[in-house]
């Protein structure tokens, strides 16, 4: 009788996974904001290449270090163009991170998408699980951190040594964290297989009797 009263509780807990759906829909909106930001920055870069002074000042101000006034330029320098392009790459990598979280997270924690026979199914989605998703997210974060670090070192003269040191330390911390996640991801399945073998060995003689 008590089991009958407990049935709605597991059902409620199982259905609670749909509470994550608004979160993933919100990330889709954030993806749209990044797409808009990308095209605004790209438009400014193209206009600056054709000599638009307002666009030049906008990209120079966007690439200036925090707390420093933007330099006045008649044409964008190679460093400024490189920093803008790295900023665009940064937006793309963050967008990739969002896609992995939205698609992989929904598939792993909310509901199956049933994309097995779809011609456009991403390769990584065919074997995604919580462990694979963590490793891929860690790798994506390292890529984003690398872009930020490269942008800082390209304009290193505008930063003090303390800022450069801390950005490097943070990037190394991301690397070590990703390596630890990957190591744990490899150790756990091996440990599970190791525990399974004695169980099979015990089951073998029992089956013989």
mmCIF file of C-alpha atoms in Angstrom:
data_model
loop_
_atom_site.group_PDB
_atom_site.id
_atom_site.type_symbol
_atom_site.label_atom_id
_atom_site.label_comp_id
_atom_site.label_asym_id
_atom_site.label_seq_id
_atom_site.Cartn_x
_atom_site.Cartn_y
_atom_site.Cartn_z
ATOM 1 C CA UNK A 1 0.000 0.000 0.000
ATOM 2 C CA UNK A 2 2.847 2.390 0.858
ATOM 3 C CA UNK A 3 4.379 1.789 -2.572
ATOM 4 C CA UNK A 4 1.211 3.063 -4.230
ATOM 5 C CA UNK A 5 1.459 6.323 -2.290
ATOM 6 C CA UNK A 6 5.143 6.727 -3.195
ATOM 7 C CA UNK A 7 4.636 6.357 -6.938
ATOM 8 C CA UNK A 8 3.710 10.021 -7.586
ATOM 9 C CA UNK A 9 6.875 11.199 -5.817
ATOM 10 C CA UNK A 10 9.356 9.448 -8.164
ATOM 11 C CA UNK A 11 7.195 10.583 -11.073
ATOM 12 C CA UNK A 12 7.344 14.190 -9.845
ATOM 13 C CA UNK A 13 11.107 13.985 -9.380
ATOM 14 C CA UNK A 14 11.528 12.539 -12.867
ATOM 15 C CA UNK A 15 9.332 15.232 -14.435
ATOM 16 C CA UNK A 16 11.285 17.964 -12.629
ATOM 17 C CA UNK A 17 13.981 17.645 -15.308
ATOM 18 C CA UNK A 18 11.735 19.776 -17.542
ATOM 19 C CA UNK A 19 12.411 22.721 -15.240
ATOM 20 C CA UNK A 20 15.732 22.988 -17.089
ATOM 21 C CA UNK A 21 13.971 23.682 -20.387
ATOM 22 C CA UNK A 22 13.565 27.461 -19.761
ATOM 23 C CA UNK A 23 17.279 27.611 -18.942
ATOM 24 C CA UNK A 24 18.233 26.130 -22.308
ATOM 25 C CA UNK A 25 15.746 28.422 -24.081
ATOM 26 C CA UNK A 26 17.414 31.349 -22.313
ATOM 27 C CA UNK A 27 20.803 30.191 -23.606
ATOM 28 C CA UNK A 28 19.349 30.169 -27.135
ATOM 29 C CA UNK A 29 18.422 33.834 -26.619
ATOM 30 C CA UNK A 30 21.985 34.485 -25.399
ATOM 31 C CA UNK A 31 23.236 32.781 -28.571
ATOM 32 C CA UNK A 32 21.178 35.253 -30.614
ATOM 33 C CA UNK A 33 22.747 38.157 -28.699
ATOM 34 C CA UNK A 34 26.230 36.840 -29.536
ATOM 35 C CA UNK A 35 25.286 36.518 -33.212
ATOM 36 C CA UNK A 36 24.136 40.155 -33.207
ATOM 37 C CA UNK A 37 27.335 41.250 -31.430
ATOM 38 C CA UNK A 38 29.450 39.342 -33.966
ATOM 39 C CA UNK A 39 27.830 41.069 -36.954
ATOM 40 C CA UNK A 40 28.077 44.511 -35.329
ATOM 41 C CA UNK A 41 31.819 44.036 -34.739
ATOM 42 C CA UNK A 42 32.347 42.612 -38.233
ATOM 43 C CA UNK A 43 30.469 45.555 -39.773
ATOM 44 C CA UNK A 44 32.667 48.015 -37.877
ATOM 45 C CA UNK A 45 35.792 46.179 -39.060
ATOM 46 C CA UNK A 46 34.709 46.264 -42.715
ATOM 47 C CA UNK A 47 33.737 49.940 -42.493
ATOM 48 C CA UNK A 48 37.088 50.744 -40.856
ATOM 49 C CA UNK A 49 38.906 48.946 -43.678
ATOM 50 C CA UNK A 50 37.170 51.315 -46.125
ATOM 51 C CA UNK A 51 38.261 54.374 -44.139
ATOM 52 C CA UNK A 52 35.233 55.190 -41.970
ATOM 53 C CA UNK A 53 36.635 57.309 -39.132
ATOM 54 C CA UNK A 54 33.737 56.575 -36.773
ATOM 55 C CA UNK A 55 34.189 52.825 -37.311
ATOM 56 C CA UNK A 56 37.957 53.145 -36.779
ATOM 57 C CA UNK A 57 37.437 54.906 -33.460
ATOM 58 C CA UNK A 58 34.894 52.286 -32.415
ATOM 59 C CA UNK A 59 37.200 49.328 -33.030
ATOM 60 C CA UNK A 60 40.158 51.158 -31.464
ATOM 61 C CA UNK A 61 38.061 51.897 -28.370
ATOM 62 C CA UNK A 62 36.845 48.278 -28.274
ATOM 63 C CA UNK A 63 40.413 46.921 -28.311
ATOM 64 C CA UNK A 64 41.888 49.456 -25.873
ATOM 65 C CA UNK A 65 42.986 48.022 -22.496
ATOM 66 C CA UNK A 66 40.592 48.683 -19.594
ATOM 67 C CA UNK A 67 41.113 52.062 -17.953
ATOM 68 C CA UNK A 68 43.130 53.504 -20.849
ATOM 69 C CA UNK A 69 42.029 56.106 -23.371
ATOM 70 C CA UNK A 70 41.728 54.933 -26.970
ATOM 71 C CA UNK A 71 44.416 56.195 -29.344
ATOM 72 C CA UNK A 72 43.481 58.368 -32.310
ATOM 73 C CA UNK A 73 44.169 56.706 -35.674
ATOM 74 C CA UNK A 74 43.436 57.593 -39.282
ATOM 75 C CA UNK A 75 43.749 53.957 -40.355
ATOM 76 C CA UNK A 76 43.488 50.854 -38.156
ATOM 77 C CA UNK A 77 46.855 49.356 -37.277
ATOM 78 C CA UNK A 78 47.692 45.695 -37.827
ATOM 79 C CA UNK A 79 47.540 45.120 -34.073
ATOM 80 C CA UNK A 80 44.044 46.606 -33.841
ATOM 81 C CA UNK A 81 42.811 44.492 -36.764
ATOM 82 C CA UNK A 82 44.327 41.375 -35.197
ATOM 83 C CA UNK A 83 42.679 42.130 -31.856
ATOM 84 C CA UNK A 84 39.293 42.649 -33.524
ATOM 85 C CA UNK A 85 39.636 39.360 -35.439
ATOM 86 C CA UNK A 86 40.613 37.549 -32.232
ATOM 87 C CA UNK A 87 37.543 39.078 -30.612
ATOM 88 C CA UNK A 88 35.396 37.641 -33.419
ATOM 89 C CA UNK A 89 37.027 34.230 -32.951
ATOM 90 C CA UNK A 90 36.336 34.545 -29.226
ATOM 91 C CA UNK A 91 32.632 35.147 -29.945
ATOM 92 C CA UNK A 92 32.531 32.082 -32.232
ATOM 93 C CA UNK A 93 34.167 29.867 -29.597
ATOM 94 C CA UNK A 94 31.760 31.068 -26.907
ATOM 95 C CA UNK A 95 28.931 30.355 -29.344
ATOM 96 C CA UNK A 96 30.295 26.825 -29.815
ATOM 97 C CA UNK A 97 30.371 26.451 -26.033
ATOM 98 C CA UNK A 98 26.735 27.543 -25.838
ATOM 99 C CA UNK A 99 25.730 25.013 -28.511
ATOM 100 C CA UNK A 100 27.479 22.208 -26.628
ATOM 101 C CA UNK A 101 25.727 23.172 -23.394
ATOM 102 C CA UNK A 102 22.304 23.595 -25.041
ATOM 103 C CA UNK A 103 22.296 20.499 -27.258
ATOM 104 C CA UNK A 104 24.442 18.216 -25.100
ATOM 105 C CA UNK A 105 22.814 19.298 -21.845
ATOM 106 C CA UNK A 106 19.285 18.840 -23.184
ATOM 107 C CA UNK A 107 20.167 15.418 -24.625
ATOM 108 C CA UNK A 108 21.900 14.318 -21.410
ATOM 109 C CA UNK A 109 19.696 15.743 -18.672
ATOM 110 C CA UNK A 110 16.238 16.485 -20.158
ATOM 111 C CA UNK A 111 15.137 14.302 -23.077
ATOM 112 C CA UNK A 112 16.431 12.375 -26.057
ATOM 113 C CA UNK A 113 16.318 14.221 -29.384
ATOM 114 C CA UNK A 114 16.206 11.062 -31.543
ATOM 115 C CA UNK A 115 18.677 12.399 -34.114
ATOM 116 C CA UNK A 116 20.331 9.037 -34.859
ATOM 117 C CA UNK A 117 19.376 9.048 -38.561
ATOM 118 C CA UNK A 118 19.520 12.808 -39.092
ATOM 119 C CA UNK A 119 22.142 13.771 -41.736
ATOM 120 C CA UNK A 120 23.126 16.925 -39.813
ATOM 121 C CA UNK A 121 23.630 15.260 -36.437
ATOM 122 C CA UNK A 122 26.905 16.510 -34.865
ATOM 123 C CA UNK A 123 29.517 13.751 -34.607
ATOM 124 C CA UNK A 124 30.087 14.292 -30.880
ATOM 125 C CA UNK A 125 26.365 14.038 -30.075
ATOM 126 C CA UNK A 126 26.255 10.329 -30.986
ATOM 127 C CA UNK A 127 28.263 9.400 -27.874
ATOM 128 C CA UNK A 128 27.556 12.322 -25.558
ATOM 129 C CA UNK A 129 27.083 11.751 -21.834
ATOM 130 C CA UNK A 130 27.803 13.730 -18.678
ATOM 131 C CA UNK A 131 31.516 12.783 -18.680
ATOM 132 C CA UNK A 132 32.069 13.534 -22.380
ATOM 133 C CA UNK A 133 30.207 16.818 -22.000
ATOM 134 C CA UNK A 134 32.428 17.879 -19.084
ATOM 135 C CA UNK A 135 35.611 17.163 -21.047
ATOM 136 C CA UNK A 136 34.361 19.012 -24.123
ATOM 137 C CA UNK A 137 33.275 22.006 -22.059
ATOM 138 C CA UNK A 138 36.660 22.106 -20.329
ATOM 139 C CA UNK A 139 38.402 21.996 -23.723
ATOM 140 C CA UNK A 140 36.204 24.811 -25.024
ATOM 141 C CA UNK A 141 36.960 26.947 -21.958
ATOM 142 C CA UNK A 142 40.693 26.412 -22.515
ATOM 143 C CA UNK A 143 40.294 27.589 -26.116
ATOM 144 C CA UNK A 144 38.457 30.727 -24.989
ATOM 145 C CA UNK A 145 41.087 31.385 -22.318
ATOM 146 C CA UNK A 146 43.830 30.959 -24.947
ATOM 147 C CA UNK A 147 42.218 33.616 -27.148
ATOM 148 C CA UNK A 148 41.984 36.053 -24.228
ATOM 149 C CA UNK A 149 45.601 35.371 -23.269
ATOM 150 C CA UNK A 150 46.763 35.860 -26.866
ATOM 151 C CA UNK A 151 44.883 39.173 -27.080
ATOM 152 C CA UNK A 152 46.629 40.314 -23.903
ATOM 153 C CA UNK A 153 50.119 39.322 -25.075
ATOM 154 C CA UNK A 154 49.640 40.946 -28.496
ATOM 155 C CA UNK A 155 49.022 44.208 -26.646
ATOM 156 C CA UNK A 156 51.374 43.335 -23.768
ATOM 157 C CA UNK A 157 52.974 46.796 -23.618
ATOM 158 C CA UNK A 158 49.657 48.228 -22.400
ATOM 159 C CA UNK A 159 49.414 45.842 -19.419
ATOM 160 C CA UNK A 160 51.455 45.592 -16.240
ATOM 161 C CA UNK A 161 53.376 42.469 -15.273
ATOM 162 C CA UNK A 162 50.885 41.551 -12.542
ATOM 163 C CA UNK A 163 48.006 41.372 -15.038
ATOM 164 C CA UNK A 164 50.056 39.264 -17.464
ATOM 165 C CA UNK A 165 51.143 36.941 -14.659
ATOM 166 C CA UNK A 166 47.636 36.384 -13.307
ATOM 167 C CA UNK A 167 46.130 35.763 -16.734
ATOM 168 C CA UNK A 168 48.832 33.158 -17.364
ATOM 169 C CA UNK A 169 48.248 31.530 -13.961
ATOM 170 C CA UNK A 170 44.486 31.379 -14.570
ATOM 171 C CA UNK A 171 45.049 29.816 -18.007
ATOM 172 C CA UNK A 172 47.374 27.186 -16.504
ATOM 173 C CA UNK A 173 44.723 26.484 -13.845
ATOM 174 C CA UNK A 174 42.179 25.862 -16.614
ATOM 175 C CA UNK A 175 44.642 23.485 -18.301
ATOM 176 C CA UNK A 176 45.275 21.535 -15.100
ATOM 177 C CA UNK A 177 41.543 21.352 -14.370
ATOM 178 C CA UNK A 178 40.837 19.979 -17.856
ATOM 179 C CA UNK A 179 43.619 17.400 -17.471
ATOM 180 C CA UNK A 180 42.206 16.343 -14.093
ATOM 181 C CA UNK A 181 38.688 15.991 -15.539
ATOM 182 C CA UNK A 182 40.018 13.917 -18.452
ATOM 183 C CA UNK A 183 42.067 11.729 -16.076
ATOM 184 C CA UNK A 184 39.086 11.094 -13.795
ATOM 185 C CA UNK A 185 36.950 10.345 -16.849
ATOM 186 C CA UNK A 186 39.434 7.629 -17.873
ATOM 187 C CA UNK A 187 39.954 6.232 -14.368
ATOM 188 C CA UNK A 188 36.285 5.781 -13.445
ATOM 189 C CA UNK A 189 35.319 3.470 -16.368
ATOM 190 C CA UNK A 190 38.482 1.419 -15.776
ATOM 191 C CA UNK A 191 37.609 1.081 -12.078
ATOM 192 C CA UNK A 192 34.057 0.075 -12.978
ATOM 193 C CA UNK A 193 35.366 -2.632 -15.305
ATOM 194 C CA UNK A 194 37.716 -3.823 -12.563
ATOM 195 C CA UNK A 195 34.849 -4.187 -10.087
ATOM 196 C CA UNK A 196 32.724 -5.973 -12.671
ATOM 197 C CA UNK A 197 35.289 -8.739 -13.315
ATOM 198 C CA UNK A 198 35.224 -10.239 -9.771
ATOM 199 C CA UNK A 199 31.420 -10.194 -9.870
ATOM 200 C CA UNK A 200 31.453 -12.130 -13.128
ATOM 201 C CA UNK A 201 33.994 -14.585 -11.720
ATOM 202 C CA UNK A 202 31.779 -15.196 -8.683
ATOM 203 C CA UNK A 203 28.729 -15.605 -10.888
ATOM 204 C CA UNK A 204 30.519 -18.156 -13.087
ATOM 205 C CA UNK A 205 31.019 -20.907 -10.451
ATOM 206 C CA UNK A 206 27.550 -20.234 -9.034
ATOM 207 C CA UNK A 207 26.014 -20.763 -12.449
ATOM 208 C CA UNK A 208 27.954 -24.011 -12.802
ATOM 209 C CA UNK A 209 26.405 -25.348 -9.591
#
